[in-house]
Short mmCIF file of C-alpha atoms in Angstrom, two decimals:
data_model
loop_
_atom_site.label_atom_id
_atom_site.label_comp_id
_atom_site.label_asym_id
_atom_site.label_seq_id
_atom_site.Cartn_x
_atom_site.Cartn_y
_atom_site.Cartn_z
CA MET M 1 -19.36 36.66 -10.20
CA ASN M 2 -16.58 35.84 -12.67
CA THR M 3 -14.49 34.37 -9.89
CA ARG M 4 -17.46 32.29 -8.73
CA LYS M 5 -18.10 31.05 -12.29
CA SER M 6 -14.42 30.28 -12.75
CA GLY M 7 -14.38 28.26 -9.53
CA PHE M 8 -17.50 26.34 -10.57
CA PHE M 9 -16.08 25.43 -13.99
CA LYS M 10 -12.78 24.34 -12.44
CA ARG M 11 -14.57 22.06 -9.97
CA PHE M 12 -16.77 20.71 -12.78
CA PHE M 13 -13.73 20.03 -14.97
CA ASP M 14 -11.91 18.31 -12.08
CA PHE M 15 -14.96 16.14 -11.39
CA CYS M 16 -15.37 15.11 -15.04
CA PHE M 17 -11.66 14.46 -15.43
CA GLY M 18 -11.59 12.45 -12.21
CA LEU M 19 -14.46 10.20 -13.27
CA TYR M 20 -12.91 9.72 -16.70
CA MET M 21 -9.52 8.78 -15.23
CA LEU M 22 -11.13 6.36 -12.76
CA VAL M 23 -12.92 4.61 -15.63
CA ILE M 24 -9.69 4.39 -17.62
CA ALA M 25 -7.84 3.07 -14.55
CA ALA M 26 -10.55 0.46 -13.86
CA VAL M 27 -10.41 -0.83 -17.44
CA CYS M 28 -6.60 -0.93 -17.41
CA VAL M 29 -6.52 -2.73 -14.05
CA LEU M 30 -8.96 -5.33 -15.40
CA VAL M 31 -6.77 -5.83 -18.48
CA GLY M 32 -3.71 -6.05 -16.23
CA LEU M 33 -5.40 -8.68 -14.09
CA LEU M 34 -6.19 -10.77 -17.16
CA VAL M 35 -2.59 -10.41 -18.35
CA THR M 36 -1.18 -11.59 -15.01
CA ILE M 37 -3.49 -14.62 -15.08
CA ILE M 38 -2.97 -15.64 -18.71
CA VAL M 39 0.67 -14.77 -19.50
CA PRO M 40 2.96 -17.54 -18.20
CA VAL M 41 6.37 -15.84 -18.46
CA ALA M 42 7.30 -13.39 -15.67
CA ARG M 43 9.34 -11.11 -17.96
CA TRP M 44 6.43 -10.77 -20.38
CA ARG M 45 4.07 -9.96 -17.52
CA GLU M 46 6.42 -7.21 -16.30
CA VAL M 47 6.66 -5.60 -19.75
CA LEU M 48 2.92 -5.79 -20.40
CA THR M 49 1.84 -4.47 -16.99
CA SER M 50 4.36 -1.63 -17.32
CA GLY M 51 2.73 -0.63 -20.61
CA ILE M 52 -0.74 -0.92 -19.10
CA ALA M 53 0.23 1.34 -16.17
CA LYS M 54 1.60 3.96 -18.57
CA SER M 55 -1.60 3.75 -20.62
CA ILE M 56 -3.62 5.06 -17.66
CA PHE M 57 -1.80 8.41 -17.86
CA VAL M 58 -1.57 8.52 -21.66
CA LEU M 59 -5.27 7.76 -22.20
CA SER M 60 -6.20 10.27 -19.48
CA PHE M 61 -4.17 12.97 -21.32
CA VAL M 62 -2.00 13.59 -18.25
CA PRO M 63 1.25 15.33 -19.24
CA VAL M 64 4.20 13.47 -17.67
CA ASP M 65 7.65 15.01 -18.05
CA VAL M 66 10.64 12.73 -17.36
CA ILE M 67 13.85 14.67 -16.69
CA GLY M 68 17.29 13.05 -16.36
CA ARG M 69 16.48 9.72 -17.93
CA GLU M 70 20.16 9.43 -18.86
CA HIS M 71 21.04 9.13 -15.16
CA LEU M 72 19.35 5.74 -14.88
CA PRO M 73 22.05 3.02 -15.10
CA ASP M 74 21.68 0.28 -17.68
CA GLY M 75 22.57 -2.27 -15.02
CA ASP M 76 20.99 -3.10 -11.68
CA CYS M 77 20.28 -0.34 -9.18
CA VAL M 78 17.93 0.73 -6.38
CA VAL M 79 15.66 3.68 -7.14
CA VAL M 80 14.39 5.68 -4.15
CA GLY M 81 11.79 8.43 -4.45
CA ASN M 82 9.53 10.70 -2.44
CA HIS M 83 5.98 9.46 -1.86
CA MET M 84 3.12 11.93 -2.37
CA SER M 85 0.05 10.18 -3.72
CA TYR M 86 -1.92 7.02 -4.45
CA VAL M 87 -0.79 7.23 -8.09
CA ASP M 88 2.97 7.21 -7.41
CA GLY M 89 3.36 3.45 -7.75
CA LEU M 90 1.40 3.33 -11.01
CA LEU M 91 3.40 6.26 -12.33
CA LEU M 92 6.78 4.63 -11.75
CA ARG M 93 5.49 1.24 -12.93
CA GLY M 94 4.67 2.92 -16.23
CA TYR M 95 7.63 5.25 -16.68
CA LEU M 96 10.55 3.27 -15.27
CA PRO M 97 11.96 0.35 -17.28
CA ALA M 98 9.94 -2.85 -16.86
CA ARG M 99 12.90 -4.63 -15.19
CA PHE M 100 12.23 -2.86 -11.87
CA SER M 101 10.58 -4.75 -9.02
CA PHE M 102 8.53 -2.50 -6.75
CA VAL M 103 8.72 -2.78 -2.99
CA ILE M 104 5.25 -2.20 -1.53
CA LYS M 105 3.92 -2.05 2.03
CA GLY M 106 2.80 -5.42 3.34
CA GLU M 107 -0.73 -4.22 4.18
CA VAL M 108 -1.59 -4.74 0.49
CA ARG M 109 -1.56 -8.50 1.17
CA LYS M 110 -4.95 -7.98 2.84
CA VAL M 111 -6.48 -6.97 -0.54
CA PRO M 112 -6.47 -10.32 -2.41
CA VAL M 113 -7.09 -9.11 -5.98
CA LEU M 114 -4.62 -6.21 -5.75
CA HIS M 115 -2.04 -8.40 -4.01
CA PHE M 116 -2.34 -11.03 -6.75
CA LEU M 117 -1.99 -8.43 -9.52
CA LEU M 118 1.05 -6.76 -7.95
CA ARG M 119 2.76 -10.01 -7.01
CA ARG M 120 2.32 -11.47 -10.49
CA SER M 121 3.70 -8.27 -12.05
CA GLY M 122 6.93 -8.57 -10.03
CA SER M 123 6.29 -6.49 -6.90
CA ARG M 124 7.66 -7.37 -3.47
CA PHE M 125 6.08 -6.66 -0.11
CA VAL M 126 7.54 -5.40 3.17
CA ASP M 127 5.82 -5.42 6.54
CA ARG M 128 6.29 -1.95 8.05
CA ASN M 129 5.82 -3.12 11.65
CA GLU M 130 8.64 -4.33 13.83
CA GLY M 131 8.89 -8.05 14.38
CA ALA M 132 9.68 -11.35 12.69
CA ALA M 133 7.60 -10.66 9.56
CA SER M 134 9.30 -7.32 9.01
CA ALA M 135 12.77 -8.80 9.48
CA ARG M 136 11.96 -11.68 7.11
CA ASP M 137 10.68 -9.29 4.43
CA ALA M 138 13.75 -7.08 4.79
CA ARG M 139 16.04 -10.10 4.32
CA GLN M 140 14.15 -10.99 1.14
CA ILE M 141 14.69 -7.49 -0.25
CA VAL M 142 18.42 -7.63 0.53
CA LYS M 143 18.57 -11.08 -1.10
CA ALA M 144 16.86 -9.70 -4.22
CA ALA M 145 19.40 -6.88 -4.50
CA LYS M 146 22.29 -9.32 -4.05
CA SER M 147 20.89 -11.56 -6.78
CA GLY M 148 20.98 -8.68 -9.27
CA GLN M 149 17.43 -7.32 -9.28
CA SER M 150 16.66 -3.65 -9.81
CA LEU M 151 14.33 -2.32 -7.10
CA ALA M 152 12.12 0.76 -6.82
CA VAL M 153 11.25 1.88 -3.29
CA PHE M 154 9.45 4.74 -1.53
CA PRO M 155 11.60 4.85 1.63
CA GLU M 156 9.10 7.04 3.51
CA GLY M 157 6.84 3.99 3.58
CA THR M 158 3.67 6.11 3.44
CA PHE M 159 2.42 9.60 2.53
CA LYS M 160 0.25 12.35 3.94
CA ALA M 161 -1.95 15.06 2.46
CA ASP M 162 0.29 17.84 3.80
CA PRO M 163 3.48 18.64 1.87
CA GLY M 164 6.81 17.49 3.24
CA LEU M 165 9.39 14.70 3.10
CA LEU M 166 8.86 12.14 5.88
CA PRO M 167 11.66 10.17 7.59
CA PHE M 168 13.28 7.42 5.51
CA ARG M 169 13.13 3.76 6.47
CA PRO M 170 16.46 1.89 6.12
CA GLY M 171 15.46 -1.18 4.06
CA ALA M 172 16.13 0.18 0.57
CA PHE M 173 19.55 1.48 1.55
CA ALA M 174 20.53 -1.73 3.32
CA ALA M 175 19.61 -3.59 0.12
CA ALA M 176 21.71 -1.22 -2.02
CA VAL M 177 24.74 -1.57 0.25
CA ALA M 178 24.40 -5.36 0.47
CA GLY M 179 23.93 -5.71 -3.28
CA LYS M 180 26.72 -3.20 -4.04
CA VAL M 181 24.48 -1.46 -6.57
CA PRO M 182 24.04 2.27 -7.22
CA THR M 183 21.22 4.16 -5.51
CA VAL M 184 19.28 6.51 -7.80
CA PRO M 185 17.25 9.27 -6.09
CA ILE M 186 14.18 10.47 -7.97
CA VAL M 187 11.82 13.35 -7.26
CA LEU M 188 8.11 13.30 -8.08
CA ALA M 189 6.10 16.49 -8.46
CA GLY M 190 2.41 17.04 -9.21
CA THR M 191 1.01 13.75 -7.92
CA ARG M 192 0.07 15.17 -4.51
CA HIS M 193 -2.24 17.63 -6.23
CA MET M 194 -3.70 14.87 -8.41
CA LEU M 195 -4.63 12.36 -5.70
CA PRO M 196 -3.44 13.13 -2.16
CA ALA M 197 -4.24 11.16 0.97
CA GLY M 198 -7.94 11.41 1.83
CA ARG M 199 -9.11 12.23 -1.71
CA ALA M 200 -11.17 9.73 -3.72
CA ILE M 201 -11.34 11.37 -7.18
CA PRO M 202 -8.17 12.45 -9.03
CA ARG M 203 -7.67 16.00 -10.30
CA PHE M 204 -5.90 16.99 -13.48
CA SER M 205 -2.25 17.80 -12.88
CA ARG M 206 0.99 18.05 -14.81
CA ILE M 207 3.43 15.49 -13.42
CA ARG M 208 7.21 15.62 -13.40
CA ILE M 209 9.68 12.80 -12.67
CA THR M 210 13.23 14.03 -12.07
CA ILE M 211 15.88 11.30 -12.09
CA LEU M 212 19.02 12.44 -10.26
CA PRO M 213 22.59 11.16 -10.76
CA PRO M 214 23.22 7.79 -9.09
CA ILE M 215 25.04 7.45 -5.77
CA ASP M 216 27.86 4.91 -5.95
CA THR M 217 27.63 2.62 -2.91
CA ALA M 218 31.22 1.56 -3.55
CA HIS M 219 32.27 5.06 -2.46
CA THR M 220 33.52 4.83 1.12
CA ALA M 221 31.49 7.90 2.15
CA TYR M 222 28.24 6.04 1.40
CA ALA M 223 29.20 2.50 2.40
CA SER M 224 26.70 2.39 5.30
CA ARG M 225 22.93 2.45 4.96
CA ARG M 226 22.69 5.44 7.32
CA ASP M 227 25.09 7.60 5.28
CA LEU M 228 23.55 6.45 2.01
CA ALA M 229 20.04 7.35 3.21
CA ALA M 230 21.21 10.77 4.39
CA GLU M 231 22.84 11.54 1.04
CA ALA M 232 19.82 10.37 -0.99
CA ARG M 233 17.54 12.45 1.22
CA ARG M 234 19.75 15.53 0.84
CA ARG M 235 19.70 15.26 -2.96
CA ILE M 236 15.93 14.80 -3.08
CA LEU M 237 15.34 17.82 -0.84
CA GLU M 238 17.53 19.98 -3.11
CA VAL M 239 15.01 19.47 -5.92
CA LEU M 240 11.77 18.87 -4.01
CA ASP M 241 9.82 22.06 -3.34
CA GLU M 242 8.54 20.81 0.02
CA PRO M 243 9.75 21.04 3.63
CA ASP M 244 11.90 18.50 5.44
CA LEU M 245 9.74 16.77 8.07
CA ASP M 246 12.75 15.00 9.58
CA PRO M 247 15.42 17.70 9.95
CA PRO M 248 18.79 16.81 11.52
CA LYS M 249 18.70 16.88 15.32
#
């Protein structure tokens, strides 16, 4: 009976928390949309939308621990992290410096309001399918890195409900090599429990962002995108408490 009551109260708490967080997120997204429409300067929009994204977690009383903040270079870099949940992008938008441009899957272009909000807040879009559009998007990302922009990318390109690190796509690492900027692996934990694939209402969860030491692309051992991706993946797996879904052949 006690176990049954405990399970009921946990489900009730998760439901109430989820509805509360959704309301907070909806209000913050509306404010963010107004900001992106009204504010004329791109830098101001980036700073304001970063603060709004962080507010979703703060106002929802979600504990977010950031470990290794000192490893993030002051200059330009490419951040690559594991992808676990719908909230990952919001999380990094709020807890990474506002100077980062986020690379997001091109399918978001089909959602006009969301596409407008993300584009005006500095995000970039990459078509995941092979073909001319994908190649054009990839060239734009490389060009951004060469021009001195800091990028944040989820190189898996997608996420699943089941735990595990999916294969990495090469775009982020090609951009880092072309731009000659450090690659910073980061590891997210707790977001898969909060809002995994297939779930509509978030659950309460403690979240941790672990920022690992940067990988110097000037080092000859990591001068190719393949070697750089392999090293970033190895470092993430050392910290991530999930299986490797793309083990070496």
